[in-house]
Amino acid sequence: MKKVIMDVDTGVDDALAILYGLESGQLDMLGITTVNGNVPLEMVNANTLKVLSLAGREDVPVHPGADRPLLRASEHVHHIHGDDGIGNALDDFVYSNRCEEQFAADFIIEQAKNHPGEITLIAVGPLTNLALAFRKEPNLSEWLDEVVIMGGLVSEMGRGNKLPNSEFNIFTDAEAARIVFHSGTETTLVSLDVTKQTLLSNSDIDTLEGGKYHDFVRQSTEVYRAFSKERFNLDGCALHDPLTVGYVLNRDFLRTEKHYVDVETISSLGYGQTICDFSNLWDRPPNVNICTDVDGEGFVSHFLETLGKEG
Ligand code: BDR
Ligand code: CA
């Protein structure tokens, strides 16, 4: 089984990504690290613990990380993820698992050192924890097998979700993203270009009826689906974070190409933009695998099958 650590800002689609990863049975989830993002860190921690408990996986350790971006102030998105970050789907849920003491970045470093070349780091929130870890431990990039990140947009300019050219995770901590993109680790960016082609519709949710996660999926995505309709006229919500896990489970879901990619950190119009040098104008070595195509249907079917498995 592939050893993974997930770095999350749970978040509706983070929650779905965690459940997808756990229920796939293909991943050895060494731990989950949390980061400020969609909602404040305290909420991210609680949501992550609740989701693990819902899955019956209280054995997975949760390590709290950065409670703010490296330099900028946070902008949370309750209007997409709900008051608590998971659409209030687990408001009265009783859970007894608790966070670990060890800081997220230290956990990542420790595990990577203990399992050199074996760990895939799946990052589906702002990249603050990863940046701190890379800065603290210069050998980290050699110890990690790869980093798979949900973030950015590279081809669909003007179709960002935070600024016209910026995606939320990268926008939230663009300085951190810059550090990670230049870390030297094998890095894949699962960007909005492809994640927006993976919609979870009402009828998709119906197929989970009778299953363990039907109520959670329906309720947690309610605010998110309403927002997606109103803002982007979408009939469903994009499975950004689950697709990132999907790629780790099955490489055939995405087509990738390696290019030089950098992050804008200065301009107020373009802060957090991921710039891909397709024509190699800068003449720099490729550092990031970007996604050029997605098997959206195949992925969504696998996601639904995986979450629908148990009754
Ligand atoms: C990303 O931003 C967050 O709101 C989601 O959880 C996802 O990680 C999509 O841009
Ligand atoms: Ca996320």
PDB file of N, CA and C and ligand atoms in Angstrom, residues 7-15 17 35 37-38 81 123-126 150 167-169 240-241, ligand 2:
ATOM      1  N   ASP A   7      -2.445  16.697   3.781  1.00  0.00           N
ATOM      2  CA  ASP A   7      -2.407  18.012   4.410  1.00  0.00           C
ATOM      3  C   ASP A   7      -3.693  18.729   3.981  1.00  0.00           C
ATOM      4  N   VAL A   8      -4.540  19.073   4.942  1.00  0.00           N
ATOM      5  CA  VAL A   8      -5.917  19.495   4.625  1.00  0.00           C
ATOM      6  C   VAL A   8      -6.333  20.784   5.344  1.00  0.00           C
ATOM      7  N   ASP A   9      -7.330  21.456   4.769  1.00  0.00           N
ATOM      8  CA  ASP A   9      -7.960  22.593   5.474  1.00  0.00           C
ATOM      9  C   ASP A   9      -9.473  22.327   5.517  1.00  0.00           C
ATOM     10  N   THR A  10      -9.843  21.225   6.053  1.00  0.00           N
ATOM     11  CA  THR A  10     -11.216  20.665   6.012  1.00  0.00           C
ATOM     12  C   THR A  10     -12.299  21.649   6.434  1.00  0.00           C
ATOM     13  N   GLY A  11     -13.137  22.108   5.568  1.00  0.00           N
ATOM     14  CA  GLY A  11     -13.465  22.063   4.162  1.00  0.00           C
ATOM     15  C   GLY A  11     -14.288  20.864   3.670  1.00  0.00           C
ATOM     16  N   VAL A  12     -15.400  21.226   2.918  1.00  0.00           N
ATOM     17  CA  VAL A  12     -16.299  20.202   2.393  1.00  0.00           C
ATOM     18  C   VAL A  12     -15.561  19.213   1.498  1.00  0.00           C
ATOM     19  N   ASP A  13     -14.862  19.716   0.481  1.00  0.00           N
ATOM     20  CA  ASP A  13     -14.250  18.766  -0.461  1.00  0.00           C
ATOM     21  C   ASP A  13     -13.025  18.095   0.141  1.00  0.00           C
ATOM     22  N   ASP A  14     -12.399  18.729   1.141  1.00  0.00           N
ATOM     23  CA  ASP A  14     -11.320  18.054   1.881  1.00  0.00           C
ATOM     24  C   ASP A  14     -11.892  16.830   2.598  1.00  0.00           C
ATOM     25  N   ALA A  15     -13.070  17.043   3.221  1.00  0.00           N
ATOM     26  CA  ALA A  15     -13.704  15.940   3.957  1.00  0.00           C
ATOM     27  C   ALA A  15     -13.983  14.779   3.004  1.00  0.00           C
ATOM     28  N   ALA A  17     -12.441  14.171   0.258  1.00  0.00           N
ATOM     29  CA  ALA A  17     -11.144  13.607  -0.172  1.00  0.00           C
ATOM     30  C   ALA A  17     -10.595  12.641   0.883  1.00  0.00           C
ATOM     31  N   VAL A  35      -4.189  22.650   8.298  1.00  0.00           N
ATOM     32  CA  VAL A  35      -3.689  24.005   8.037  1.00  0.00           C
ATOM     33  C   VAL A  35      -4.867  24.974   7.940  1.00  0.00           C
ATOM     34  N   GLY A  37      -7.208  27.638   6.399  1.00  0.00           N
ATOM     35  CA  GLY A  37      -7.542  27.836   4.981  1.00  0.00           C
ATOM     36  C   GLY A  37      -9.000  28.170   4.811  1.00  0.00           C
ATOM     37  N   ASN A  38      -9.775  27.190   4.409  1.00  0.00           N
ATOM     38  CA  ASN A  38     -11.206  27.429   4.194  1.00  0.00           C
ATOM     39  C   ASN A  38     -11.852  28.074   5.413  1.00  0.00           C
ATOM     40  N   HIS A  81     -18.214  26.889   2.315  1.00  0.00           N
ATOM     41  CA  HIS A  81     -18.102  25.646   3.102  1.00  0.00           C
ATOM     42  C   HIS A  81     -19.030  25.614   4.324  1.00  0.00           C
ATOM     43  N   ALA A 123      -1.482  17.388  -0.760  1.00  0.00           N
ATOM     44  CA  ALA A 123      -1.762  18.679  -0.129  1.00  0.00           C
ATOM     45  C   ALA A 123      -2.975  19.308  -0.796  1.00  0.00           C
ATOM     46  N   VAL A 124      -4.052  19.482  -0.022  1.00  0.00           N
ATOM     47  CA  VAL A 124      -5.289  20.011  -0.605  1.00  0.00           C
ATOM     48  C   VAL A 124      -5.753  21.297   0.085  1.00  0.00           C
ATOM     49  N   GLY A 125      -4.819  21.979   0.718  1.00  0.00           N
ATOM     50  CA  GLY A 125      -5.099  23.274   1.327  1.00  0.00           C
ATOM     51  C   GLY A 125      -3.970  24.235   0.974  1.00  0.00           C
ATOM     52  N   PRO A 126      -3.957  25.410   1.582  1.00  0.00           N
ATOM     53  CA  PRO A 126      -2.816  26.316   1.402  1.00  0.00           C
ATOM     54  C   PRO A 126      -1.518  25.619   1.823  1.00  0.00           C
ATOM     55  N   MET A 150      -3.495  20.083  -4.781  1.00  0.00           N
ATOM     56  CA  MET A 150      -4.653  20.721  -5.417  1.00  0.00           C
ATOM     57  C   MET A 150      -4.409  22.224  -5.361  1.00  0.00           C
ATOM     58  N   GLU A 167      -6.308  30.781  -7.875  1.00  0.00           N
ATOM     59  CA  GLU A 167      -7.100  29.749  -7.198  1.00  0.00           C
ATOM     60  C   GLU A 167      -6.918  29.909  -5.689  1.00  0.00           C
ATOM     61  N   PHE A 168      -7.917  29.505  -4.917  1.00  0.00           N
ATOM     62  CA  PHE A 168      -7.947  29.758  -3.478  1.00  0.00           C
ATOM     63  C   PHE A 168      -6.710  29.262  -2.698  1.00  0.00           C
ATOM     64  N   ASN A 169      -6.330  27.995  -2.876  1.00  0.00           N
ATOM     65  CA  ASN A 169      -5.230  27.451  -2.054  1.00  0.00           C
ATOM     66  C   ASN A 169      -3.923  28.194  -2.293  1.00  0.00           C
ATOM     67  N   HIS A 240     -12.681  19.149  -6.235  1.00  0.00           N
ATOM     68  CA  HIS A 240     -11.269  19.554  -6.349  1.00  0.00           C
ATOM     69  C   HIS A 240     -10.346  18.610  -5.581  1.00  0.00           C
ATOM     70  N   ASP A 241     -10.581  18.523  -4.273  1.00  0.00           N
ATOM     71  CA  ASP A 241      -9.649  17.764  -3.421  1.00  0.00           C
ATOM     72  C   ASP A 241      -9.741  16.254  -3.656  1.00  0.00           C
TER      73      ASP A 241
HETATM   74 CA    CA B   2      -9.087  22.164   0.531  1.00  0.00          CA
END
